[in-house]
Amino acid sequence: MEDPVVSPDRAEVRDAREVIVSGGATLGIELGSTRIKACLIGDDPATVIATGSHEWENRFVDRLWTYTEDDIWSGLQAAYADLVADVRERHGVELENVAAIGVSAMMHGYLAFGPEDQLLVPFRTWRNTNTERAAGVLTEQFGTNIPLRWSIAHLYQAVLDHEPHVPDIRFFTTLAGYVHWRLTGRRVLGVGDASGMFPIDVATRDYDASLIERFDALAREEAPGLDLRELLPDVLVAGQPAGELTAEGAALLDPAGRLQAGAVFCPPEGDAGTGMVATSAVAPRTGNVSAGTSIFAMVVLERPLEGVHHELDIVTTPAGDAVAMVHCNNGASELAAWANMFSRFSAAAGAPVESDAVYETLFREALVGDADAGGLLAYNHLAGEPIVGLAEGRPLFVRTPDSRLTLANFIRAQLYGVFGTLALGMRVLDAEGVALDRMLAHGGMFRTAGVAQRFLAGALGAPVAVAETASEGGAWGIAVLAAYVSAAERTDLDGYLRDTVFADAAFDTVEPDAADVAGFNAYLQRYDAGLAVERAAVESL
């Protein structure tokens, strides 16, 4: 390998305004579960020069979680317009051209298209758990865990259910793959996102050919003529160019008509991959935790796992290296609902408090709570949670008569509840002997310094680091991947992140506190036992 790219000398980095005017900026877009974010970076990929966002929500229609096509495109346009307004306000210029673009989105799910490129059924997101039969059969046949949310599980469930759209499928993909296709005309995926559609052979950095043959043979009786490889998007690895912004794509993103075609795209990636990039956790023995609507941990493996575990997915980094993923369908949404209630209380009392200040106050209060949250229990399961065997969500707050109900304990229990299912999955990795040198965290939960980070360290019993860019998350991560396309011939992805992007980065690392570790372990024992209440609620309500 050639010498790694060195960090740009700050004196040689062009002024942000000059970069924007010259068309040299890089745009990253990520479609998360509750927010679409746009992020612009300049010559220095570590520095964000403008941002934009748009809030959106999934819909529960016919017992399936979905977003409409109009939701997708109106949301993207709103986030991009917000970015353009931020460029204008910060730098006094119009954004008309960019050098590179990257698209990321929530992984997995099912977007199936017909012979006229029409969407055959509404988008089925990762959040759906109606694929239990298909996932079980595929796991048994493949000898590797196929979670309910994976795209292949959605496809095979449609085959088993004899859904009428199946014979018409010509292409299926993820949300990131769909948006990328419409903007560039290319049906491709980054290997990390592709690994959540179908198992990847890490030796070839492509779909496992033997398992494709096995799937076709398995599906032949129910869906004769189905050729899986013809339906899947092509796989690319980080650093490979993945097309250019077309005139049609530019008009889709910017109906105002200012954005010019021609920007180079990186391979579209999933939010897991951009989380790894945003925390510089793509090398073996590194890991990261991403906390949002869902919460998941990614650990880059040194060797294959010895067993098949329903708690673990085997996916890849954007460069194609194997990763063990503990993915929990439910993250911080229930916590956000409680915070919104406290926010409304302050407004109703005539003393409204800004949302960020509500979180800051509640999180700080949690620090003075009992280490075990005073005997309180909080379950954040708005949707089904396969790791703990819940087919549907039932968010619950539970306590015994002798528990200690205080605001501090309540918020601490809610924060612990975000990490509960994740901790159960991480114990499986620990039993496999998987070693970690560092665990990094990112997401909005970690903006309040020293609270969620400290509790996560206690939950994992390991040091947790948070970078200054933690709250920027995946939109910045995919912008970095887009910038990497022009540097890929000179260095590998890990070298680019270490030597260029994070060379001067400040990481705040929190060691696990012994009292927190013991307190969380006590909480988790109650949490595990109390899952019987959750299951009873699913059966009866």
Short mmCIF file of N, CA and C in Angstrom, two decimals, residues 284-396:
data_model
loop_
_atom_site.label_atom_id
_atom_site.label_comp_id
_atom_site.label_asym_id
_atom_site.label_seq_id
_atom_site.Cartn_x
_atom_site.Cartn_y
_atom_site.Cartn_z
N PRO A 284 -10.50 -4.22 12.57
CA PRO A 284 -10.76 -5.29 13.54
C PRO A 284 -10.48 -4.84 14.97
N ARG A 285 -11.30 -5.37 15.90
CA ARG A 285 -11.22 -5.08 17.34
C ARG A 285 -11.73 -3.68 17.68
N THR A 286 -12.42 -3.03 16.72
CA THR A 286 -13.09 -1.77 17.03
C THR A 286 -14.59 -1.99 16.92
N GLY A 287 -15.35 -1.14 17.59
CA GLY A 287 -16.79 -1.25 17.54
C GLY A 287 -17.44 0.09 17.78
N ASN A 288 -18.73 0.17 17.47
CA ASN A 288 -19.45 1.41 17.73
C ASN A 288 -20.89 1.09 18.07
N VAL A 289 -21.50 2.02 18.78
CA VAL A 289 -22.92 1.95 19.11
C VAL A 289 -23.60 3.16 18.51
N SER A 290 -24.67 2.93 17.78
CA SER A 290 -25.45 4.00 17.18
C SER A 290 -26.82 4.00 17.84
N ALA A 291 -27.22 5.13 18.39
CA ALA A 291 -28.49 5.22 19.11
C ALA A 291 -29.39 6.23 18.45
N GLY A 292 -30.52 5.74 17.98
CA GLY A 292 -31.54 6.59 17.38
C GLY A 292 -32.88 5.92 17.59
N THR A 293 -33.72 5.88 16.54
CA THR A 293 -34.98 5.15 16.64
C THR A 293 -34.72 3.68 16.96
N SER A 294 -33.71 3.12 16.31
CA SER A 294 -33.20 1.81 16.71
C SER A 294 -31.86 2.03 17.42
N ILE A 295 -31.35 0.99 18.02
CA ILE A 295 -30.00 1.06 18.60
C ILE A 295 -29.27 -0.21 18.21
N PHE A 296 -28.03 -0.05 17.78
CA PHE A 296 -27.28 -1.24 17.40
C PHE A 296 -25.80 -1.05 17.67
N ALA A 297 -25.16 -2.17 17.92
CA ALA A 297 -23.71 -2.19 18.11
C ALA A 297 -23.08 -2.95 16.96
N MET A 298 -21.94 -2.46 16.48
CA MET A 298 -21.19 -3.08 15.41
C MET A 298 -19.79 -3.40 15.93
N VAL A 299 -19.36 -4.63 15.78
CA VAL A 299 -18.02 -5.03 16.21
C VAL A 299 -17.32 -5.69 15.03
N VAL A 300 -16.21 -5.11 14.59
CA VAL A 300 -15.46 -5.65 13.46
C VAL A 300 -14.69 -6.88 13.93
N LEU A 301 -14.88 -7.99 13.24
CA LEU A 301 -14.37 -9.28 13.70
C LEU A 301 -12.96 -9.57 13.20
N GLU A 302 -12.21 -10.28 14.04
CA GLU A 302 -10.90 -10.80 13.62
C GLU A 302 -11.03 -12.19 13.00
N ARG A 303 -12.06 -12.91 13.37
CA ARG A 303 -12.26 -14.28 12.92
C ARG A 303 -13.76 -14.56 12.85
N PRO A 304 -14.16 -15.60 12.12
CA PRO A 304 -15.59 -15.95 12.08
C PRO A 304 -16.08 -16.40 13.44
N LEU A 305 -17.36 -16.17 13.72
CA LEU A 305 -17.95 -16.65 14.95
C LEU A 305 -18.11 -18.17 14.90
N GLU A 306 -18.06 -18.81 16.06
CA GLU A 306 -18.14 -20.27 16.10
C GLU A 306 -19.56 -20.78 15.95
N GLY A 307 -20.55 -20.00 16.38
CA GLY A 307 -21.92 -20.47 16.33
C GLY A 307 -22.83 -19.52 15.58
N VAL A 308 -24.06 -19.98 15.36
CA VAL A 308 -25.11 -19.15 14.77
C VAL A 308 -25.98 -18.65 15.91
N HIS A 309 -26.16 -17.35 16.02
CA HIS A 309 -26.89 -16.75 17.13
C HIS A 309 -27.98 -15.83 16.58
N HIS A 310 -29.20 -16.03 17.04
CA HIS A 310 -30.29 -15.19 16.54
C HIS A 310 -30.13 -13.74 16.98
N GLU A 311 -29.32 -13.51 18.02
CA GLU A 311 -29.10 -12.13 18.48
C GLU A 311 -28.12 -11.36 17.60
N LEU A 312 -27.38 -12.05 16.73
CA LEU A 312 -26.31 -11.42 15.97
C LEU A 312 -26.52 -11.54 14.47
N ASP A 313 -26.35 -10.43 13.76
CA ASP A 313 -26.25 -10.44 12.30
C ASP A 313 -24.77 -10.46 11.93
N ILE A 314 -24.46 -11.06 10.81
CA ILE A 314 -23.11 -10.91 10.26
C ILE A 314 -23.24 -10.03 9.02
N VAL A 315 -22.74 -8.81 9.14
CA VAL A 315 -22.79 -7.86 8.05
C VAL A 315 -21.35 -7.45 7.72
N THR A 316 -21.13 -6.32 7.06
CA THR A 316 -19.77 -5.91 6.73
C THR A 316 -19.59 -4.40 6.94
N THR A 317 -18.33 -4.01 7.00
CA THR A 317 -17.97 -2.60 6.93
C THR A 317 -18.18 -2.12 5.50
N PRO A 318 -18.14 -0.81 5.24
CA PRO A 318 -18.23 -0.33 3.86
C PRO A 318 -17.09 -0.82 2.97
N ALA A 319 -16.01 -1.33 3.58
CA ALA A 319 -14.90 -1.90 2.81
C ALA A 319 -15.06 -3.40 2.60
N GLY A 320 -16.03 -4.02 3.27
CA GLY A 320 -16.30 -5.43 3.05
C GLY A 320 -15.78 -6.39 4.11
N ASP A 321 -15.30 -5.89 5.24
CA ASP A 321 -14.81 -6.76 6.31
C ASP A 321 -15.98 -7.18 7.21
N ALA A 322 -15.89 -8.40 7.75
CA ALA A 322 -16.99 -8.97 8.52
C ALA A 322 -17.22 -8.23 9.84
N VAL A 323 -18.49 -8.05 10.17
CA VAL A 323 -18.90 -7.33 11.37
C VAL A 323 -20.02 -8.12 12.05
N ALA A 324 -19.95 -8.24 13.37
CA ALA A 324 -21.06 -8.78 14.13
C ALA A 324 -21.92 -7.60 14.59
N MET A 325 -23.19 -7.71 14.30
CA MET A 325 -24.12 -6.61 14.57
C MET A 325 -25.18 -7.07 15.56
N VAL A 326 -25.32 -6.32 16.64
CA VAL A 326 -26.43 -6.54 17.57
C VAL A 326 -27.42 -5.43 17.28
N HIS A 327 -28.50 -5.76 16.60
CA HIS A 327 -29.46 -4.75 16.16
C HIS A 327 -30.75 -4.88 16.95
N CYS A 328 -31.12 -3.80 17.62
CA CYS A 328 -32.37 -3.75 18.38
C CYS A 328 -33.33 -2.81 17.65
N ASN A 329 -34.52 -3.28 17.39
CA ASN A 329 -35.49 -2.46 16.65
C ASN A 329 -35.87 -1.19 17.38
N ASN A 330 -35.71 -1.19 18.69
CA ASN A 330 -36.19 -0.07 19.49
C ASN A 330 -35.04 0.63 20.20
N GLY A 331 -34.96 1.93 20.00
CA GLY A 331 -33.89 2.72 20.59
C GLY A 331 -34.43 3.81 21.50
N ALA A 332 -34.30 5.06 21.06
CA ALA A 332 -34.58 6.20 21.93
C ALA A 332 -35.96 6.82 21.71
N SER A 333 -36.82 6.21 20.92
CA SER A 333 -38.12 6.83 20.63
C SER A 333 -39.01 6.94 21.86
N GLU A 334 -39.03 5.91 22.70
CA GLU A 334 -39.86 5.98 23.90
C GLU A 334 -39.30 7.02 24.87
N LEU A 335 -37.99 7.10 24.98
CA LEU A 335 -37.37 8.14 25.80
C LEU A 335 -37.77 9.52 25.29
N ALA A 336 -37.78 9.69 23.96
CA ALA A 336 -38.17 10.97 23.37
C ALA A 336 -39.62 11.31 23.67
N ALA A 337 -40.48 10.29 23.69
CA ALA A 337 -41.89 10.53 24.00
C ALA A 337 -42.07 11.08 25.42
N TRP A 338 -41.33 10.51 26.36
CA TRP A 338 -41.38 11.01 27.74
C TRP A 338 -40.81 12.43 27.83
N ALA A 339 -39.71 12.68 27.12
CA ALA A 339 -39.13 14.03 27.13
C ALA A 339 -40.12 15.04 26.56
N ASN A 340 -40.84 14.64 25.51
CA ASN A 340 -41.85 15.54 24.92
C ASN A 340 -42.97 15.83 25.92
N MET A 341 -43.32 14.85 26.74
CA MET A 341 -44.35 15.07 27.74
C MET A 341 -43.88 16.09 28.78
N PHE A 342 -42.63 15.98 29.21
CA PHE A 342 -42.10 16.96 30.17
C PHE A 342 -42.01 18.35 29.52
N SER A 343 -41.70 18.37 28.24
CA SER A 343 -41.66 19.64 27.53
C SER A 343 -43.04 20.29 27.50
N ARG A 344 -44.05 19.46 27.24
CA ARG A 344 -45.42 19.98 27.22
C ARG A 344 -45.84 20.46 28.61
N PHE A 345 -45.41 19.74 29.65
CA PHE A 345 -45.73 20.17 31.03
C PHE A 345 -45.17 21.56 31.29
N SER A 346 -43.93 21.80 30.86
CA SER A 346 -43.33 23.12 31.11
C SER A 346 -44.12 24.21 30.39
N ALA A 347 -44.59 23.88 29.16
CA ALA A 347 -45.37 24.87 28.41
C ALA A 347 -46.72 25.11 29.08
N ALA A 348 -47.36 24.01 29.53
CA ALA A 348 -48.66 24.14 30.19
C ALA A 348 -48.56 24.91 31.50
N ALA A 349 -47.40 24.84 32.15
CA ALA A 349 -47.18 25.55 33.40
C ALA A 349 -46.82 27.01 33.18
N GLY A 350 -46.73 27.41 31.93
CA GLY A 350 -46.42 28.80 31.62
C GLY A 350 -44.95 29.13 31.62
N ALA A 351 -44.10 28.11 31.63
CA ALA A 351 -42.65 28.32 31.62
C ALA A 351 -42.02 27.38 30.59
N PRO A 352 -42.31 27.59 29.31
CA PRO A 352 -41.83 26.67 28.28
C PRO A 352 -40.31 26.56 28.26
N VAL A 353 -39.84 25.35 28.05
CA VAL A 353 -38.40 25.06 28.01
C VAL A 353 -38.08 24.46 26.64
N GLU A 354 -37.01 24.93 26.02
CA GLU A 354 -36.59 24.39 24.73
C GLU A 354 -36.29 22.90 24.83
N SER A 355 -36.51 22.19 23.73
CA SER A 355 -36.36 20.73 23.72
C SER A 355 -34.98 20.30 24.19
N ASP A 356 -33.92 20.93 23.69
CA ASP A 356 -32.57 20.54 24.09
C ASP A 356 -32.36 20.73 25.59
N ALA A 357 -32.93 21.79 26.14
CA ALA A 357 -32.79 22.05 27.57
C ALA A 357 -33.57 21.03 28.40
N VAL A 358 -34.69 20.54 27.87
CA VAL A 358 -35.44 19.49 28.56
C VAL A 358 -34.58 18.24 28.68
N TYR A 359 -33.97 17.83 27.56
CA TYR A 359 -33.11 16.65 27.59
C TYR A 359 -31.93 16.85 28.56
N GLU A 360 -31.32 18.02 28.48
CA GLU A 360 -30.17 18.31 29.35
C GLU A 360 -30.57 18.20 30.82
N THR A 361 -31.71 18.77 31.17
CA THR A 361 -32.16 18.75 32.56
C THR A 361 -32.46 17.33 33.02
N LEU A 362 -33.20 16.59 32.19
CA LEU A 362 -33.57 15.23 32.57
C LEU A 362 -32.35 14.33 32.67
N PHE A 363 -31.44 14.44 31.71
CA PHE A 363 -30.25 13.59 31.73
C PHE A 363 -29.39 13.90 32.95
N ARG A 364 -29.22 15.18 33.27
CA ARG A 364 -28.42 15.54 34.44
C ARG A 364 -29.07 15.02 35.72
N GLU A 365 -30.38 15.07 35.78
CA GLU A 365 -31.08 14.56 36.95
C GLU A 365 -30.84 13.07 37.12
N ALA A 366 -30.75 12.33 36.00
CA ALA A 366 -30.54 10.88 36.08
C ALA A 366 -29.24 10.54 36.79
N LEU A 367 -28.27 11.42 36.74
CA LEU A 367 -26.98 11.15 37.36
C LEU A 367 -27.08 11.00 38.87
N VAL A 368 -28.10 11.59 39.49
CA VAL A 368 -28.22 11.50 40.94
C VAL A 368 -29.16 10.38 41.36
N GLY A 369 -29.62 9.58 40.39
CA GLY A 369 -30.48 8.45 40.71
C GLY A 369 -29.70 7.29 41.29
N ASP A 370 -30.43 6.31 41.82
CA ASP A 370 -29.80 5.10 42.32
C ASP A 370 -29.14 4.33 41.18
N ALA A 371 -28.05 3.63 41.50
CA ALA A 371 -27.30 2.93 40.46
C ALA A 371 -28.13 1.88 39.74
N ASP A 372 -29.11 1.30 40.44
CA ASP A 372 -29.97 0.29 39.81
C ASP A 372 -31.31 0.87 39.39
N ALA A 373 -31.41 2.20 39.31
CA ALA A 373 -32.63 2.92 38.94
C ALA A 373 -33.75 2.70 39.96
N GLY A 374 -33.38 2.39 41.19
CA GLY A 374 -34.35 2.35 42.28
C GLY A 374 -35.39 1.25 42.17
N GLY A 375 -35.08 0.20 41.42
CA GLY A 375 -36.04 -0.89 41.26
C GLY A 375 -37.06 -0.66 40.17
N LEU A 376 -36.94 0.43 39.40
CA LEU A 376 -37.87 0.73 38.31
C LEU A 376 -37.45 -0.01 37.05
N LEU A 377 -38.40 -0.25 36.16
CA LEU A 377 -38.13 -0.90 34.89
C LEU A 377 -38.80 -0.12 33.76
N ALA A 378 -38.09 0.07 32.66
CA ALA A 378 -38.65 0.75 31.49
C ALA A 378 -38.37 -0.08 30.25
N TYR A 379 -39.41 -0.42 29.53
CA TYR A 379 -39.27 -1.16 28.27
C TYR A 379 -39.63 -0.22 27.12
N ASN A 380 -38.71 -0.11 26.16
CA ASN A 380 -38.84 0.86 25.08
C ASN A 380 -39.40 0.24 23.79
N HIS A 381 -40.10 -0.87 23.92
CA HIS A 381 -40.49 -1.66 22.75
C HIS A 381 -41.74 -1.11 22.07
N LEU A 382 -41.55 -0.10 21.23
CA LEU A 382 -42.64 0.42 20.42
C LEU A 382 -42.96 -0.52 19.26
N ALA A 383 -41.95 -1.22 18.78
CA ALA A 383 -42.10 -2.20 17.71
C ALA A 383 -41.67 -3.56 18.23
N GLY A 384 -41.92 -4.61 17.45
CA GLY A 384 -41.47 -5.94 17.83
C GLY A 384 -39.96 -5.97 18.02
N GLU A 385 -39.49 -6.88 18.85
CA GLU A 385 -38.06 -6.97 19.17
C GLU A 385 -37.62 -8.43 19.11
N PRO A 386 -37.11 -8.87 17.96
CA PRO A 386 -36.75 -10.29 17.79
C PRO A 386 -35.73 -10.80 18.79
N ILE A 387 -34.79 -9.98 19.22
CA ILE A 387 -33.75 -10.45 20.14
C ILE A 387 -34.36 -11.02 21.41
N VAL A 388 -35.47 -10.44 21.87
CA VAL A 388 -36.10 -10.93 23.10
C VAL A 388 -37.41 -11.66 22.81
N GLY A 389 -37.66 -11.97 21.53
CA GLY A 389 -38.80 -12.80 21.17
C GLY A 389 -40.14 -12.10 21.21
N LEU A 390 -40.16 -10.78 20.97
CA LEU A 390 -41.42 -10.04 20.94
C LEU A 390 -41.84 -9.78 19.50
N ALA A 391 -43.02 -10.29 19.13
CA ALA A 391 -43.51 -10.11 17.76
C ALA A 391 -44.05 -8.70 17.55
N GLU A 392 -44.53 -8.06 18.61
CA GLU A 392 -45.07 -6.71 18.53
C GLU A 392 -44.54 -5.89 19.70
N GLY A 393 -44.65 -4.58 19.55
CA GLY A 393 -44.16 -3.70 20.60
C GLY A 393 -45.21 -3.41 21.66
N ARG A 394 -44.77 -3.32 22.91
CA ARG A 394 -45.60 -2.89 24.03
C ARG A 394 -44.74 -2.08 24.99
N PRO A 395 -44.59 -0.78 24.77
CA PRO A 395 -43.78 0.02 25.69
C PRO A 395 -44.43 0.03 27.07
N LEU A 396 -43.64 -0.25 28.10
CA LEU A 396 -44.16 -0.34 29.46
C LEU A 396 -43.22 0.34 30.45
#
